[in-house]
XYZ file of N, CA and C in Angstrom:
246
model
N 5.013 21.481 11.386
C 4.600 20.798 13.234
C 5.237 22.065 14.218
N 5.232 22.317 15.285
C 5.842 22.993 16.097
C 6.463 22.568 16.670
N 6.689 21.191 16.912
C 7.699 20.541 17.909
C 7.205 18.672 17.974
N 8.375 18.154 18.386
C 8.750 16.384 18.207
C 7.295 15.987 19.091
N 6.841 16.466 20.236
C 5.799 16.084 20.755
C 4.958 15.594 19.753
N 4.063 16.719 19.119
C 2.998 16.930 18.540
C 2.967 15.836 17.245
N 4.390 15.916 16.249
C 4.526 15.237 15.182
C 4.432 13.732 15.660
N 4.659 13.234 16.632
C 4.685 11.940 17.626
C 3.445 11.683 18.034
N 2.314 12.822 18.262
C 1.202 12.349 18.255
C -0.068 12.201 17.087
N 0.861 12.732 16.035
C 0.046 12.783 14.377
C 0.159 11.791 13.831
N 1.263 10.864 13.815
C 1.772 10.363 13.032
C 1.663 9.225 12.796
N 0.430 8.454 13.548
C -0.279 7.381 13.159
C -1.241 7.609 12.461
N -2.023 8.812 12.570
C -3.320 9.961 12.249
C -2.887 9.758 10.562
N -1.429 9.893 10.289
C -1.385 10.788 9.119
C -0.744 9.277 8.491
N -0.242 8.135 9.158
C 0.431 7.093 8.595
C -1.065 6.296 7.740
N -1.920 6.094 8.507
C -3.051 5.436 8.499
C -3.964 5.910 7.210
N -3.973 7.256 7.792
C -4.624 8.153 5.986
C -3.745 7.326 4.899
N -2.682 8.017 4.931
C -1.833 7.974 3.567
C -2.378 6.210 3.261
N -1.798 5.476 4.120
C -2.138 4.030 3.713
C -3.790 4.108 3.108
N -4.437 4.291 3.644
C -5.810 4.522 3.018
C -6.133 4.715 1.661
N -5.337 5.912 1.905
C -5.561 6.764 0.260
C -4.850 5.899 -0.392
N -3.708 5.217 -0.258
C -2.693 4.828 -1.387
C -3.873 2.846 -1.511
N -4.280 2.330 -0.864
C -5.233 1.929 -1.444
C -6.498 1.743 -2.531
N -7.157 3.244 -1.633
C -8.346 3.115 -2.052
C -7.711 3.763 -3.571
N -6.594 4.317 -3.883
C -6.502 4.613 -5.429
C -6.098 3.193 -5.841
N -5.281 2.100 -5.542
C -4.810 0.698 -5.752
C -6.053 0.560 -6.185
N -7.702 0.372 -5.679
C -8.536 -0.617 -5.831
C -9.207 0.194 -7.290
N -9.559 1.890 -7.245
C -9.739 2.566 -7.925
C -9.027 2.414 -9.339
N -7.440 2.162 -9.161
C -6.725 1.782 -11.070
C -7.072 0.112 -11.389
N -7.014 -0.466 -10.741
C -6.891 -2.121 -11.043
C -8.446 -2.830 -11.080
N -9.324 -1.978 -10.256
C -10.607 -2.396 -10.360
C -10.681 -3.625 -9.118
N -11.998 -3.560 -8.475
C -11.880 -4.350 -6.961
C -11.259 -5.354 -7.369
N -11.854 -6.281 -8.593
C -11.317 -7.917 -8.423
C -9.771 -8.758 -8.345
N -9.096 -7.316 -9.246
C -8.169 -7.497 -9.321
C -7.042 -7.007 -7.935
N -7.328 -5.999 -7.502
C -6.936 -5.653 -6.289
C -7.145 -6.824 -4.968
N -8.765 -7.409 -5.440
C -8.749 -8.129 -4.236
C -7.829 -9.483 -4.412
N -7.391 -9.837 -5.961
C -6.483 -11.282 -5.988
C -5.316 -10.466 -5.814
N -4.977 -9.431 -5.844
C -3.278 -9.379 -5.839
C -3.101 -8.843 -3.510
N -4.095 -8.521 -3.323
C -3.962 -8.371 -1.791
C -4.030 -9.996 -1.432
N -4.654 -10.691 -1.473
C -4.777 -12.036 -1.522
C -3.790 -12.978 -1.768
N -2.729 -12.905 -2.992
C -1.602 -13.172 -3.686
C -0.982 -13.006 -1.869
N -1.063 -11.420 -1.469
C 0.221 -11.263 -1.101
C 0.173 -11.744 0.609
N -1.204 -12.244 0.949
C -1.531 -12.594 2.127
C -1.358 -14.141 2.255
N -1.547 -14.716 1.004
C -0.645 -16.221 1.135
C 0.347 -16.198 1.195
N 1.473 -15.292 0.602
C 3.036 -15.757 0.486
C 3.623 -14.904 2.473
N 2.835 -13.979 2.640
C 3.599 -13.264 3.746
C 2.479 -13.503 5.146
N 1.583 -14.813 4.917
C 0.623 -14.129 6.464
C 1.585 -14.858 7.675
N 2.385 -15.249 7.308
C 3.172 -15.666 9.107
C 4.649 -14.521 8.863
N 4.631 -13.645 8.532
C 6.371 -13.089 8.433
C 5.865 -11.727 7.734
N 6.801 -11.028 7.909
C 6.861 -9.651 7.285
C 7.138 -9.801 5.808
N 6.525 -8.700 5.042
C 7.394 -8.253 3.461
C 8.092 -6.732 3.795
N 9.107 -6.834 3.123
C 9.535 -5.973 2.565
C 8.820 -5.098 1.507
N 8.856 -3.380 1.842
C 8.204 -3.257 0.048
C 8.462 -3.427 -0.493
N 9.488 -3.784 -1.183
C 9.579 -4.969 -2.794
C 8.707 -5.816 -2.966
N 8.491 -6.543 -1.540
C 8.610 -7.921 -1.746
C 6.412 -7.819 -1.886
N 6.223 -6.791 -1.037
C 4.616 -5.998 -0.934
C 4.451 -5.912 -2.523
N 4.910 -5.158 -3.101
C 5.083 -4.712 -4.333
C 5.012 -5.744 -5.179
N 6.049 -6.802 -5.205
C 6.217 -7.784 -6.435
C 4.257 -9.064 -6.095
N 4.463 -9.366 -4.687
C 3.191 -9.796 -4.595
C 2.237 -8.938 -5.586
N 2.064 -7.721 -4.919
C 0.502 -7.237 -5.735
C 0.836 -7.159 -7.363
N 2.101 -7.530 -8.201
C 1.871 -7.317 -9.230
C 2.037 -8.660 -9.715
N 2.243 -9.878 -8.724
C 2.132 -11.213 -9.582
C 0.507 -11.397 -9.452
N -0.231 -10.900 -8.462
C -1.336 -11.156 -8.018
C -2.461 -10.412 -9.278
N -2.492 -9.757 -9.551
C -3.455 -8.431 -10.464
C -2.564 -8.623 -11.395
N -1.337 -9.178 -12.055
C -1.017 -9.171 -13.483
C -0.700 -7.967 -13.983
N -0.592 -6.592 -13.080
C -0.385 -5.375 -13.582
C 1.522 -5.070 -12.879
N 1.830 -4.076 -13.631
C 3.546 -3.705 -13.628
C 2.617 -2.199 -12.333
N 3.309 -2.533 -11.592
C 3.202 -0.976 -10.036
C 4.008 -0.604 -9.976
N 5.257 -0.578 -10.749
C 6.976 0.318 -10.320
C 6.289 1.492 -10.217
N 5.893 2.107 -11.529
C 5.600 3.362 -11.766
C 4.399 4.373 -10.984
N 3.226 3.074 -11.356
C 2.214 3.327 -9.971
C 2.734 3.732 -8.569
N 3.618 2.668 -7.934
C 3.718 3.345 -6.803
C 4.801 4.076 -6.596
N 5.624 4.416 -7.141
C 6.275 6.036 -6.676
C 5.744 7.334 -6.784
N 4.588 7.164 -7.563
C 3.416 8.338 -7.953
C 2.406 8.395 -6.591
N 1.994 6.833 -6.054
C 0.919 6.877 -5.345
C 1.515 6.985 -3.887
N 2.878 6.364 -3.903
C 2.705 5.560 -2.511
C 4.383 6.176 -2.035
N 5.208 6.229 -3.046
C 6.069 6.910 -2.453
C 6.393 8.985 -2.268
N 5.616 9.463 -3.321
C 5.513 10.370 -3.162
C 4.671 11.343 -2.376
N 5.300 12.478 -1.541
C 4.624 13.529 -0.652
C 3.311 14.108 -1.087
N 2.628 14.452 -0.470
C 1.337 15.220 -0.993
C -0.005 15.062 -0.428
N -0.586 15.424 -0.759
C -2.069 15.762 -0.246
C -2.950 14.411 -0.836
N -3.322 13.668 -0.132
C -4.077 12.594 -0.138
C -5.548 12.697 -1.020
């Protein structure tokens, strides 16, 4: 990126694309029904407040029954092509 103005202009696009990619892989990895249950657990717990990334991950684990720590590090915390 040649300068800060261009980086700021593209920030939202990159952020939303990364988020969409992570959720697509999440649904693919655990299956639609379990992913849906995981997201419902998150929404029930945090519907009127913000969650930390750790709380978000814990809610997904509780709702899905999957241990997601390694998956999260590989898919959400790593840089790379979506």
